């Protein structure tokens, strides 16, 4: 039983790693809504997003699922650069606002600009949380908590699959 569980976890981890890599290469896909410079809010149907996006990204970003803790590509990632919405290309966070945490997801203490993200009250699973959505395409990114470091005291706990990273020297 233990070996089966270990194998299942390893396969799940491999699946997520492969999907995250594919999403990081997202710039080469045929998503007509992806732009790292456009700021106009998008109004795209979920059926259209489902046709365009990889399954795991669609499930997390458009259906509010969550990737397993400690499996996302950016959980233990420490390069300098900018994180963009993997759905639409909206700039979300800079690496200088990322901090180490034991929660299992990449965490930031502030977005790159005020309107990069939006917030919505989330009362799912008998909890009260603040859901974080992309300010351009309304995709689910993760949640915000009040236990982060200074200067904001906030922790933006994000799903790696919803993020594209561009290194500082590749912009």
PDB file of C-alpha atoms in Angstrom:
ATOM      1  CA  UNK A   1       0.000   0.000   0.000  1.00  0.00           C
ATOM      2  CA  UNK A   2       2.802   2.408   0.954  1.00  0.00           C
ATOM      3  CA  UNK A   3       4.633   1.744  -2.373  1.00  0.00           C
ATOM      4  CA  UNK A   4       1.432   2.409  -4.331  1.00  0.00           C
ATOM      5  CA  UNK A   5       0.952   5.715  -2.511  1.00  0.00           C
ATOM      6  CA  UNK A   6       4.554   6.776  -3.162  1.00  0.00           C
ATOM      7  CA  UNK A   7       4.180   5.856  -6.852  1.00  0.00           C
ATOM      8  CA  UNK A   8       0.914   7.829  -7.111  1.00  0.00           C
ATOM      9  CA  UNK A   9       2.530  10.883  -5.530  1.00  0.00           C
ATOM     10  CA  UNK A  10       5.544  10.608  -7.858  1.00  0.00           C
ATOM     11  CA  UNK A  11       3.299  10.305 -10.933  1.00  0.00           C
ATOM     12  CA  UNK A  12       1.189  13.241  -9.757  1.00  0.00           C
ATOM     13  CA  UNK A  13       4.317  15.334  -9.204  1.00  0.00           C
ATOM     14  CA  UNK A  14       5.635  14.438 -12.660  1.00  0.00           C
ATOM     15  CA  UNK A  15       2.291  15.333 -14.227  1.00  0.00           C
ATOM     16  CA  UNK A  16       2.258  18.735 -12.541  1.00  0.00           C
ATOM     17  CA  UNK A  17       5.904  19.419 -13.438  1.00  0.00           C
ATOM     18  CA  UNK A  18       5.264  18.590 -17.097  1.00  0.00           C
ATOM     19  CA  UNK A  19       2.146  20.776 -17.178  1.00  0.00           C
ATOM     20  CA  UNK A  20       3.927  23.667 -15.459  1.00  0.00           C
ATOM     21  CA  UNK A  21       6.733  23.460 -17.995  1.00  0.00           C
ATOM     22  CA  UNK A  22       4.243  23.453 -20.838  1.00  0.00           C
ATOM     23  CA  UNK A  23       2.535  26.489 -19.350  1.00  0.00           C
ATOM     24  CA  UNK A  24       5.864  28.289 -18.963  1.00  0.00           C
ATOM     25  CA  UNK A  25       6.323  27.818 -22.699  1.00  0.00           C
ATOM     26  CA  UNK A  26       2.817  29.276 -23.077  1.00  0.00           C
ATOM     27  CA  UNK A  27       4.193  32.194 -25.109  1.00  0.00           C
ATOM     28  CA  UNK A  28       4.386  29.808 -28.075  1.00  0.00           C
ATOM     29  CA  UNK A  29       0.739  28.704 -27.923  1.00  0.00           C
ATOM     30  CA  UNK A  30      -2.165  30.056 -29.926  1.00  0.00           C
ATOM     31  CA  UNK A  31      -3.866  31.925 -27.079  1.00  0.00           C
ATOM     32  CA  UNK A  32      -5.051  35.137 -28.811  1.00  0.00           C
ATOM     33  CA  UNK A  33      -5.759  36.780 -25.433  1.00  0.00           C
ATOM     34  CA  UNK A  34      -2.228  36.425 -24.024  1.00  0.00           C
ATOM     35  CA  UNK A  35      -0.314  39.706 -23.890  1.00  0.00           C
ATOM     36  CA  UNK A  36       2.270  40.932 -21.395  1.00  0.00           C
ATOM     37  CA  UNK A  37       1.555  44.541 -22.399  1.00  0.00           C
ATOM     38  CA  UNK A  38      -2.246  44.776 -22.859  1.00  0.00           C
ATOM     39  CA  UNK A  39      -4.205  46.198 -19.925  1.00  0.00           C
ATOM     40  CA  UNK A  40      -7.762  46.083 -21.252  1.00  0.00           C
ATOM     41  CA  UNK A  41      -9.954  43.805 -19.094  1.00  0.00           C
ATOM     42  CA  UNK A  42     -10.977  40.629 -20.872  1.00  0.00           C
ATOM     43  CA  UNK A  43     -14.490  39.239 -21.095  1.00  0.00           C
ATOM     44  CA  UNK A  44     -13.969  35.717 -22.421  1.00  0.00           C
ATOM     45  CA  UNK A  45     -16.384  32.844 -21.819  1.00  0.00           C
ATOM     46  CA  UNK A  46     -15.243  29.801 -19.863  1.00  0.00           C
ATOM     47  CA  UNK A  47     -16.069  27.639 -22.875  1.00  0.00           C
ATOM     48  CA  UNK A  48     -13.566  29.689 -24.903  1.00  0.00           C
ATOM     49  CA  UNK A  49     -10.935  29.444 -22.143  1.00  0.00           C
ATOM     50  CA  UNK A  50     -11.534  25.699 -21.944  1.00  0.00           C
ATOM     51  CA  UNK A  51     -10.821  25.396 -25.666  1.00  0.00           C
ATOM     52  CA  UNK A  52      -7.562  27.386 -25.383  1.00  0.00           C
ATOM     53  CA  UNK A  53      -5.963  26.473 -22.042  1.00  0.00           C
ATOM     54  CA  UNK A  54      -4.216  23.312 -20.890  1.00  0.00           C
ATOM     55  CA  UNK A  55      -6.523  21.219 -18.681  1.00  0.00           C
ATOM     56  CA  UNK A  56      -4.732  21.784 -15.357  1.00  0.00           C
ATOM     57  CA  UNK A  57      -4.483  25.539 -15.923  1.00  0.00           C
ATOM     58  CA  UNK A  58      -8.167  25.673 -16.867  1.00  0.00           C
ATOM     59  CA  UNK A  59      -9.182  23.703 -13.757  1.00  0.00           C
ATOM     60  CA  UNK A  60      -7.239  25.952 -11.380  1.00  0.00           C
ATOM     61  CA  UNK A  61      -7.656  29.333 -13.083  1.00  0.00           C
ATOM     62  CA  UNK A  62     -11.228  29.058 -14.297  1.00  0.00           C
ATOM     63  CA  UNK A  63     -12.785  26.496 -11.930  1.00  0.00           C
ATOM     64  CA  UNK A  64     -10.970  27.508  -8.720  1.00  0.00           C
ATOM     65  CA  UNK A  65      -9.138  24.227  -8.122  1.00  0.00           C
ATOM     66  CA  UNK A  66      -5.849  24.197  -6.204  1.00  0.00           C
ATOM     67  CA  UNK A  67      -2.630  22.445  -7.129  1.00  0.00           C
ATOM     68  CA  UNK A  68      -1.166  20.129  -4.494  1.00  0.00           C
ATOM     69  CA  UNK A  69       1.125  21.805  -1.968  1.00  0.00           C
ATOM     70  CA  UNK A  70       4.876  21.580  -2.638  1.00  0.00           C
ATOM     71  CA  UNK A  71       4.389  20.397  -6.248  1.00  0.00           C
ATOM     72  CA  UNK A  72       4.263  23.661  -8.176  1.00  0.00           C
ATOM     73  CA  UNK A  73       7.215  24.803 -10.231  1.00  0.00           C
ATOM     74  CA  UNK A  74       7.596  28.094  -8.344  1.00  0.00           C
ATOM     75  CA  UNK A  75       7.166  26.817  -4.788  1.00  0.00           C
ATOM     76  CA  UNK A  76      10.930  26.637  -4.136  1.00  0.00           C
ATOM     77  CA  UNK A  77      11.966  28.906  -7.003  1.00  0.00           C
ATOM     78  CA  UNK A  78      14.379  31.779  -6.394  1.00  0.00           C
ATOM     79  CA  UNK A  79      15.234  33.565  -9.675  1.00  0.00           C
ATOM     80  CA  UNK A  80      14.909  37.313 -10.281  1.00  0.00           C
ATOM     81  CA  UNK A  81      12.203  38.432 -12.667  1.00  0.00           C
ATOM     82  CA  UNK A  82       8.487  39.001 -13.119  1.00  0.00           C
ATOM     83  CA  UNK A  83       5.506  36.672 -12.690  1.00  0.00           C
ATOM     84  CA  UNK A  84       2.636  37.028 -15.173  1.00  0.00           C
ATOM     85  CA  UNK A  85      -0.846  35.512 -15.341  1.00  0.00           C
ATOM     86  CA  UNK A  86      -0.487  32.257 -17.305  1.00  0.00           C
ATOM     87  CA  UNK A  87      -3.972  32.785 -18.758  1.00  0.00           C
ATOM     88  CA  UNK A  88      -3.716  36.349 -20.125  1.00  0.00           C
ATOM     89  CA  UNK A  89      -0.167  37.631 -19.552  1.00  0.00           C
ATOM     90  CA  UNK A  90      -1.099  40.328 -17.015  1.00  0.00           C
ATOM     91  CA  UNK A  91       1.927  41.322 -14.842  1.00  0.00           C
ATOM     92  CA  UNK A  92       1.227  40.137 -11.277  1.00  0.00           C
ATOM     93  CA  UNK A  93       4.300  40.023  -9.014  1.00  0.00           C
ATOM     94  CA  UNK A  94       8.013  40.795  -9.048  1.00  0.00           C
ATOM     95  CA  UNK A  95      10.466  38.350  -7.529  1.00  0.00           C
ATOM     96  CA  UNK A  96      11.590  40.910  -4.944  1.00  0.00           C
ATOM     97  CA  UNK A  97       8.165  40.570  -3.271  1.00  0.00           C
ATOM     98  CA  UNK A  98       8.439  36.754  -3.108  1.00  0.00           C
ATOM     99  CA  UNK A  99       9.370  35.259   0.234  1.00  0.00           C
ATOM    100  CA  UNK A 100      10.145  31.823   1.661  1.00  0.00           C
ATOM    101  CA  UNK A 101       7.260  30.135   3.399  1.00  0.00           C
ATOM    102  CA  UNK A 102       6.323  26.636   4.505  1.00  0.00           C
ATOM    103  CA  UNK A 103       2.808  26.732   3.030  1.00  0.00           C
ATOM    104  CA  UNK A 104       3.754  24.791  -0.145  1.00  0.00           C
ATOM    105  CA  UNK A 105       2.861  27.467  -2.720  1.00  0.00           C
ATOM    106  CA  UNK A 106       4.800  30.474  -3.977  1.00  0.00           C
ATOM    107  CA  UNK A 107       4.069  33.458  -1.735  1.00  0.00           C
ATOM    108  CA  UNK A 108       4.397  37.184  -2.281  1.00  0.00           C
ATOM    109  CA  UNK A 109       3.773  40.127   0.052  1.00  0.00           C
ATOM    110  CA  UNK A 110       2.351  42.487  -2.607  1.00  0.00           C
ATOM    111  CA  UNK A 111       1.255  42.581  -6.253  1.00  0.00           C
ATOM    112  CA  UNK A 112       3.276  44.484  -8.857  1.00  0.00           C
ATOM    113  CA  UNK A 113       0.605  47.229  -8.990  1.00  0.00           C
ATOM    114  CA  UNK A 114      -2.720  47.887  -7.284  1.00  0.00           C
ATOM    115  CA  UNK A 115      -4.967  46.751 -10.149  1.00  0.00           C
ATOM    116  CA  UNK A 116      -2.896  43.679 -11.080  1.00  0.00           C
ATOM    117  CA  UNK A 117      -5.236  41.618  -8.947  1.00  0.00           C
ATOM    118  CA  UNK A 118      -8.814  41.722  -7.672  1.00  0.00           C
ATOM    119  CA  UNK A 119     -10.295  40.220  -4.538  1.00  0.00           C
ATOM    120  CA  UNK A 120     -13.404  38.234  -3.739  1.00  0.00           C
ATOM    121  CA  UNK A 121     -14.689  36.796  -0.474  1.00  0.00           C
ATOM    122  CA  UNK A 122     -14.353  32.990  -0.454  1.00  0.00           C
ATOM    123  CA  UNK A 123     -16.355  31.006   2.099  1.00  0.00           C
ATOM    124  CA  UNK A 124     -15.721  27.553   0.630  1.00  0.00           C
ATOM    125  CA  UNK A 125     -14.707  24.614   2.838  1.00  0.00           C
ATOM    126  CA  UNK A 126     -16.227  26.308   5.923  1.00  0.00           C
ATOM    127  CA  UNK A 127     -13.472  28.922   5.917  1.00  0.00           C
ATOM    128  CA  UNK A 128     -13.461  32.638   5.277  1.00  0.00           C
ATOM    129  CA  UNK A 129     -10.643  33.632   2.939  1.00  0.00           C
ATOM    130  CA  UNK A 130      -9.850  36.293   0.382  1.00  0.00           C
ATOM    131  CA  UNK A 131      -9.628  34.886  -3.120  1.00  0.00           C
ATOM    132  CA  UNK A 132      -7.125  36.564  -5.448  1.00  0.00           C
ATOM    133  CA  UNK A 133      -8.142  36.939  -9.100  1.00  0.00           C
ATOM    134  CA  UNK A 134      -6.227  38.285 -12.083  1.00  0.00           C
ATOM    135  CA  UNK A 135      -7.109  41.951 -12.546  1.00  0.00           C
ATOM    136  CA  UNK A 136      -7.343  41.500 -16.317  1.00  0.00           C
ATOM    137  CA  UNK A 137      -9.038  38.138 -16.965  1.00  0.00           C
ATOM    138  CA  UNK A 138     -10.645  37.301 -13.580  1.00  0.00           C
ATOM    139  CA  UNK A 139      -8.803  33.963 -13.337  1.00  0.00           C
ATOM    140  CA  UNK A 140      -8.407  32.392  -9.902  1.00  0.00           C
ATOM    141  CA  UNK A 141      -4.772  32.707  -8.784  1.00  0.00           C
ATOM    142  CA  UNK A 142      -4.907  31.708  -5.114  1.00  0.00           C
ATOM    143  CA  UNK A 143      -5.684  33.400  -1.798  1.00  0.00           C
ATOM    144  CA  UNK A 144      -4.457  36.298   0.345  1.00  0.00           C
ATOM    145  CA  UNK A 145      -3.841  35.920   4.061  1.00  0.00           C
ATOM    146  CA  UNK A 146      -2.925  38.364   6.823  1.00  0.00           C
ATOM    147  CA  UNK A 147       0.152  36.477   8.038  1.00  0.00           C
ATOM    148  CA  UNK A 148       2.824  37.796   5.654  1.00  0.00           C
ATOM    149  CA  UNK A 149       6.010  39.755   6.311  1.00  0.00           C
ATOM    150  CA  UNK A 150       6.531  43.495   6.426  1.00  0.00           C
ATOM    151  CA  UNK A 151       5.924  45.909   4.849  1.00  0.00           C
ATOM    152  CA  UNK A 152       2.356  44.715   4.047  1.00  0.00           C
ATOM    153  CA  UNK A 153       1.732  41.865   6.480  1.00  0.00           C
ATOM    154  CA  UNK A 154       0.013  40.042   3.585  1.00  0.00           C
ATOM    155  CA  UNK A 155       0.743  36.640   2.052  1.00  0.00           C
ATOM    156  CA  UNK A 156      -0.429  36.149  -1.510  1.00  0.00           C
ATOM    157  CA  UNK A 157      -0.418  32.350  -1.732  1.00  0.00           C
ATOM    158  CA  UNK A 158      -0.502  31.570  -5.469  1.00  0.00           C
ATOM    159  CA  UNK A 159      -0.850  28.454  -7.608  1.00  0.00           C
ATOM    160  CA  UNK A 160       2.298  27.975  -9.718  1.00  0.00           C
ATOM    161  CA  UNK A 161       0.297  26.703 -12.686  1.00  0.00           C
ATOM    162  CA  UNK A 162      -1.379  30.125 -12.921  1.00  0.00           C
ATOM    163  CA  UNK A 163       1.966  31.908 -13.189  1.00  0.00           C
ATOM    164  CA  UNK A 164       4.378  32.439 -16.070  1.00  0.00           C
ATOM    165  CA  UNK A 165       7.836  33.621 -15.060  1.00  0.00           C
ATOM    166  CA  UNK A 166      10.099  35.813 -17.171  1.00  0.00           C
ATOM    167  CA  UNK A 167      13.678  36.167 -15.885  1.00  0.00           C
ATOM    168  CA  UNK A 168      14.954  39.702 -15.337  1.00  0.00           C
ATOM    169  CA  UNK A 169      17.340  39.532 -18.287  1.00  0.00           C
ATOM    170  CA  UNK A 170      14.713  38.112 -20.720  1.00  0.00           C
ATOM    171  CA  UNK A 171      12.088  40.876 -20.685  1.00  0.00           C
TER     172      UNK A 171
END
